[in-house]
Short mmCIF file of C-alpha atoms and ligand atoms in Angstrom, two decimals:
data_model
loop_
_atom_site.label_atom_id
_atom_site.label_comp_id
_atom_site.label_asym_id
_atom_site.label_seq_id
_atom_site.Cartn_x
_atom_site.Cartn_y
_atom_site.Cartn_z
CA UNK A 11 -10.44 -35.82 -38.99
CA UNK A 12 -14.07 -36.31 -39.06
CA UNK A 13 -16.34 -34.83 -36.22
CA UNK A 14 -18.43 -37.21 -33.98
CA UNK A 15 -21.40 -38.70 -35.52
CA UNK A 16 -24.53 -38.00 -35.31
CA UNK A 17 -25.66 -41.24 -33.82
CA UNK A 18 -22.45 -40.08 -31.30
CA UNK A 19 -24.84 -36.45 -30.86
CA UNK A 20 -27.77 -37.87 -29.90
CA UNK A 21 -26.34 -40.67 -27.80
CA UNK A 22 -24.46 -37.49 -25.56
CA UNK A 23 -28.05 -35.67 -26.40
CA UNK A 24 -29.86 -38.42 -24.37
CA UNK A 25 -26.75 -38.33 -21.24
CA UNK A 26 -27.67 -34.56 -21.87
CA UNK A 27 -31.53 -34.92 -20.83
CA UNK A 28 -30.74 -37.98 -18.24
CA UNK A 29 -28.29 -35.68 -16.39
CA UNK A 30 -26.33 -38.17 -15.41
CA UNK A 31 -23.13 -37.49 -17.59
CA UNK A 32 -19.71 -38.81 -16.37
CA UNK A 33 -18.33 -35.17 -15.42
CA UNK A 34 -21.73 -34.91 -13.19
CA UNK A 35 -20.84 -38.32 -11.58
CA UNK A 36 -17.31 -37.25 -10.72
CA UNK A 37 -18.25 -34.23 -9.30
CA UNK A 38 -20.94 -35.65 -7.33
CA UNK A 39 -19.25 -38.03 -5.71
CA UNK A 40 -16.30 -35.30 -4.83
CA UNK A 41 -18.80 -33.33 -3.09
CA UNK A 42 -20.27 -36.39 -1.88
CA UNK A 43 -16.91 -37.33 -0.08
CA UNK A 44 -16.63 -34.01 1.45
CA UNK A 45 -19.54 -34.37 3.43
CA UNK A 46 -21.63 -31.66 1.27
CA UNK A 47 -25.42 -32.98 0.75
CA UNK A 48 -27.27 -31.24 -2.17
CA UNK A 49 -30.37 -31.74 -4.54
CA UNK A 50 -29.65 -32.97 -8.01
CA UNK A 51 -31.58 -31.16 -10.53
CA UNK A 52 -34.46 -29.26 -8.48
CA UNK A 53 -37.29 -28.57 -10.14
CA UNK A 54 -37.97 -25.47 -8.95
CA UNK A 55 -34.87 -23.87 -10.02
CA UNK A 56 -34.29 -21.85 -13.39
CA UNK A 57 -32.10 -24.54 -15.84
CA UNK A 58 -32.55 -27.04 -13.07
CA UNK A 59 -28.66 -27.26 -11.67
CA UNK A 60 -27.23 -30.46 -12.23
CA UNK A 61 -26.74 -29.62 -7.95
CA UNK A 62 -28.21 -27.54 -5.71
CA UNK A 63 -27.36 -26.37 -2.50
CA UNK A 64 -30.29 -25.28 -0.57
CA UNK A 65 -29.15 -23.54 2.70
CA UNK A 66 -26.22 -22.06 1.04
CA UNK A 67 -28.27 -20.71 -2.15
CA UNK A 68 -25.17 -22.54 -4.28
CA UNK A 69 -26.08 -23.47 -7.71
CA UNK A 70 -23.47 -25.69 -9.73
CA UNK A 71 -23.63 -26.59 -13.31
CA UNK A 72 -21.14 -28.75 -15.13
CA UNK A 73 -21.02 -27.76 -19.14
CA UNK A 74 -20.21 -30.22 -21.76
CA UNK A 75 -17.57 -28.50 -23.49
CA UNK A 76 -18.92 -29.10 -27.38
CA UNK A 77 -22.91 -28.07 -26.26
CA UNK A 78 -21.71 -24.55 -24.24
CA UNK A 79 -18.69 -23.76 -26.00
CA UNK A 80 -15.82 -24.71 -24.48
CA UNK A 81 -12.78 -22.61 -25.96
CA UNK A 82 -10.45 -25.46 -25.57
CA UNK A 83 -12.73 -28.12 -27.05
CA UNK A 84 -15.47 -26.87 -28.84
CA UNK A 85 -15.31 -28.14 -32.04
CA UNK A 86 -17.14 -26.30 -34.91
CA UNK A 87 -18.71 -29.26 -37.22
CA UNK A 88 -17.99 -28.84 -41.06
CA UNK A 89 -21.87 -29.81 -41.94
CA UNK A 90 -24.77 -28.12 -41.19
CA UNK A 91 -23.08 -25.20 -40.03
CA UNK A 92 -26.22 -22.99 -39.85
CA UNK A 93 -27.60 -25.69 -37.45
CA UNK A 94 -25.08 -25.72 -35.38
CA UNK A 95 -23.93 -21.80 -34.89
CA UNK A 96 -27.50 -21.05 -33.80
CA UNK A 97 -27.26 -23.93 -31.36
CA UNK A 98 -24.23 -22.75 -29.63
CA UNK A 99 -25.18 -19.39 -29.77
CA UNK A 100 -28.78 -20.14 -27.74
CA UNK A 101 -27.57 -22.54 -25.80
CA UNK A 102 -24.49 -19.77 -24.51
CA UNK A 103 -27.47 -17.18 -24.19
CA UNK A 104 -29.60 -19.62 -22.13
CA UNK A 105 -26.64 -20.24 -20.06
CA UNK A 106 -26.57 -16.56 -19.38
CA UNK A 107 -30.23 -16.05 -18.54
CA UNK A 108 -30.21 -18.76 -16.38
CA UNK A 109 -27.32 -17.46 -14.61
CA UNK A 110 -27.73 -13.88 -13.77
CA UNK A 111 -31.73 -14.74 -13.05
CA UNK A 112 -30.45 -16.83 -10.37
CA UNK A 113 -27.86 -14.89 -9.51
CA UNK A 114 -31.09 -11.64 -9.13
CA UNK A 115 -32.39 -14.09 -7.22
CA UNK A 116 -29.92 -14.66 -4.44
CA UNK A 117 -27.90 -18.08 -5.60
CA UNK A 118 -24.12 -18.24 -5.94
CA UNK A 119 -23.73 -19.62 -9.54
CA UNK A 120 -20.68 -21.99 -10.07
CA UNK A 121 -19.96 -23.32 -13.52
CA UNK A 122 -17.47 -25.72 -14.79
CA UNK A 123 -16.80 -27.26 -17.98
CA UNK A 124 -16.68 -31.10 -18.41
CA UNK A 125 -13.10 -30.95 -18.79
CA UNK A 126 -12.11 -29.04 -15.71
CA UNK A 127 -14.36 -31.29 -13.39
CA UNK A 128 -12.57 -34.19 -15.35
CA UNK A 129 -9.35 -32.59 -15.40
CA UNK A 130 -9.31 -30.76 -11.68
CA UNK A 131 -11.46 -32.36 -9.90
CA UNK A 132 -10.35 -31.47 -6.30
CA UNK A 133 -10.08 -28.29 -7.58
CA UNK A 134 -13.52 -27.93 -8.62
CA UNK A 135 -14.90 -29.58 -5.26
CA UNK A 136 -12.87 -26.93 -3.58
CA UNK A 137 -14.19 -24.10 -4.98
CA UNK A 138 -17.95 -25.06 -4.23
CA UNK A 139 -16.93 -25.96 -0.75
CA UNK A 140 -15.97 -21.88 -0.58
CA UNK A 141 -19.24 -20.45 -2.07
CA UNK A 142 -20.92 -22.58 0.34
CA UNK A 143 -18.84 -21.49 3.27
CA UNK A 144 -17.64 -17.77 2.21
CA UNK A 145 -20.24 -14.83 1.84
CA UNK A 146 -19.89 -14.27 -2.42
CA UNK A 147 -16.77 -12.58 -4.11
CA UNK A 148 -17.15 -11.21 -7.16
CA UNK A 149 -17.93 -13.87 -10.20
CA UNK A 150 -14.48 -15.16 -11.70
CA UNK A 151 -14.43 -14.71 -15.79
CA UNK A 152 -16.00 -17.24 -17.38
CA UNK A 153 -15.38 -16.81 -21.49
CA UNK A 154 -17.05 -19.09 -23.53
CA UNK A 155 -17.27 -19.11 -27.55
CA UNK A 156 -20.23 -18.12 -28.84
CA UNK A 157 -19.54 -17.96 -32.62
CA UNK A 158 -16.82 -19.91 -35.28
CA UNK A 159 -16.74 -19.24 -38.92
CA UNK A 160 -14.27 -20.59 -41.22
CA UNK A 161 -12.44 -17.82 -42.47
CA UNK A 162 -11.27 -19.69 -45.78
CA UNK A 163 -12.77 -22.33 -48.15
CA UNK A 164 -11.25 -24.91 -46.69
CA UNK A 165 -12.12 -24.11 -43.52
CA UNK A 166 -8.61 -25.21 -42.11
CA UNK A 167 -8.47 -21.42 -40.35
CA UNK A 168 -11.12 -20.25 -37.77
CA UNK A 169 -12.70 -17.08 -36.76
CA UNK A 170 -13.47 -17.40 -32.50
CA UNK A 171 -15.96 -14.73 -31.07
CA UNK A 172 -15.71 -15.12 -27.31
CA UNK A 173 -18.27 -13.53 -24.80
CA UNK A 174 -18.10 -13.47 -21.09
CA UNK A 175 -20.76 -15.34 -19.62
CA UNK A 176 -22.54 -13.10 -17.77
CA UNK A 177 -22.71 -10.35 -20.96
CA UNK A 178 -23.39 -10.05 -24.65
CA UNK A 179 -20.13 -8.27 -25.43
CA UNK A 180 -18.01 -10.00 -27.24
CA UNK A 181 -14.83 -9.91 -25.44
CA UNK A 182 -12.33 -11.79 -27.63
CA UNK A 183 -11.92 -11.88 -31.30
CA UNK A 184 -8.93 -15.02 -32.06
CA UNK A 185 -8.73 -16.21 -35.30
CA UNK A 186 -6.38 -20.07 -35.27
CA UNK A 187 -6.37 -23.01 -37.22
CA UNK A 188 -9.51 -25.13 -36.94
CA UNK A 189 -8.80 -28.08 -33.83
CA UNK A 190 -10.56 -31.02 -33.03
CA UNK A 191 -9.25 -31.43 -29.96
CA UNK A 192 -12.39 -33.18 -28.26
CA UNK A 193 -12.87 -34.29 -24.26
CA UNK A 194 -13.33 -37.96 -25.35
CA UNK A 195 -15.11 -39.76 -22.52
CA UNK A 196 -13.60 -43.15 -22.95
CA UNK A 197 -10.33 -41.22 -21.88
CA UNK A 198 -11.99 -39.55 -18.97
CA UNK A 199 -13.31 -43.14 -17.91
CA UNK A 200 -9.86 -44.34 -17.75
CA UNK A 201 -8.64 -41.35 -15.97
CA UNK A 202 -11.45 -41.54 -13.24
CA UNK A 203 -10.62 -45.16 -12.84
CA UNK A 204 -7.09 -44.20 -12.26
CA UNK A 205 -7.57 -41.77 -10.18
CA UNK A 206 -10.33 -44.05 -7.90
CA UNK A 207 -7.13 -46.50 -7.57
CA UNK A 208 -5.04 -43.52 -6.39
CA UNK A 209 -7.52 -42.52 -3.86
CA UNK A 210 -8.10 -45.86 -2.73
CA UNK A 211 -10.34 -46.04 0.54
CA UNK A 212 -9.50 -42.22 1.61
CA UNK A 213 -12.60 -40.38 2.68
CA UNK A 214 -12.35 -36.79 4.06
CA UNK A 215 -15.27 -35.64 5.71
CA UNK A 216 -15.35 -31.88 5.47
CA UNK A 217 -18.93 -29.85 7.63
ZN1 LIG B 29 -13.37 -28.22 -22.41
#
């Protein structure tokens, strides 16, 4: 199966820098629904959360699953490898930075991959309605891949390093066969739509 494109890269590239990908959307208009008001990418705030909420110090990101390393659907291209392993591997350390400096700095950090907000969306919504409302409990484990090497010429067999996001160690060594097993938005779209018929007119207003 061939990976996405790279016309398909810098298209999500551009949703990337416009912050406006569907997962963000979703999860906006969850929070939205639930009576929580927030800033969308502040300035002033290390990595610029795709929402911010001030009074509660509550930072949320949502993580496309190929870019941050998903380990259910990051999918390690087959060209260009050198490229790409030094991509994920930055971006997983800037995700780090970013998070413990604003976690030194007082703010709650939430952050979900594109699938879960897709996937769970309620779920998601519920959780930042409790960091805003509950005084912090410790972080939950967040492992995310930081590394895969084919482990045979083919490539057909995969070598996973996983760290935690919040340290350097790596945590989890899994070696599987390689899967391409991608979040494909066209399938989220449908799925949102679906679930927008579900939901109908029903507004809960949580304070
Ligand atoms: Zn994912």
């Amino acid at each position: 199966m061939k990976s996405s494109t790279t016309r398909t890269r810098s298209e999500i590239m551009g949703q990337i820098r416009a912050g406006n990908t569907t997962p963000e959307r979703v999860l906006r208009s969850a929070l939205w629904a639930r009576g929580v008001r927030y800033r969308l990418h502040p300035g002033n705030l290390l990595g610029r959360p795709d929402v911010a909420i001030a009074r509660a110090k509550v930072a949320v990101f949502v993580d496309g699953c190929f870019w941050h390393g998903c380990p259910r659907h990051y999918v390690r291209p087959r060209t260009r490898a050198e490229f790409w392993g030094e991509k994920l591997s930055s971006n997983v350390g800037r995700d780090r930075q970013q998070t413990l400096e604003l976690e030194a700095n007082g703010w709650r950090v939430l952050r979900f991959w594109e699938c879960e907000v897709l996937e769970r969306t309620a779920d998601c919504a519920r959780e930042i309605l409790l960091a805003i409302r509950a005084p912090a409990p410790r972080p939950k484990p967040a492992p995310r891949l930081v590394r895969v090497v084919p482990v045979c010429d083919a490539g057909s067999v995969e070598r996973r390093f996983l760290v935690d996001l919040r340290s350097e160690e790596i945590i989890r060594v899994e070696e599987r066969r390689r899967t391409t097993h991608k979040v494909r938005a066209a399938e989220h779209q449908k799925m949102v739509r679906a679930r927008a018929r579900r939901s109908g007119s029903h507004r809960a207003t949580v304070s």
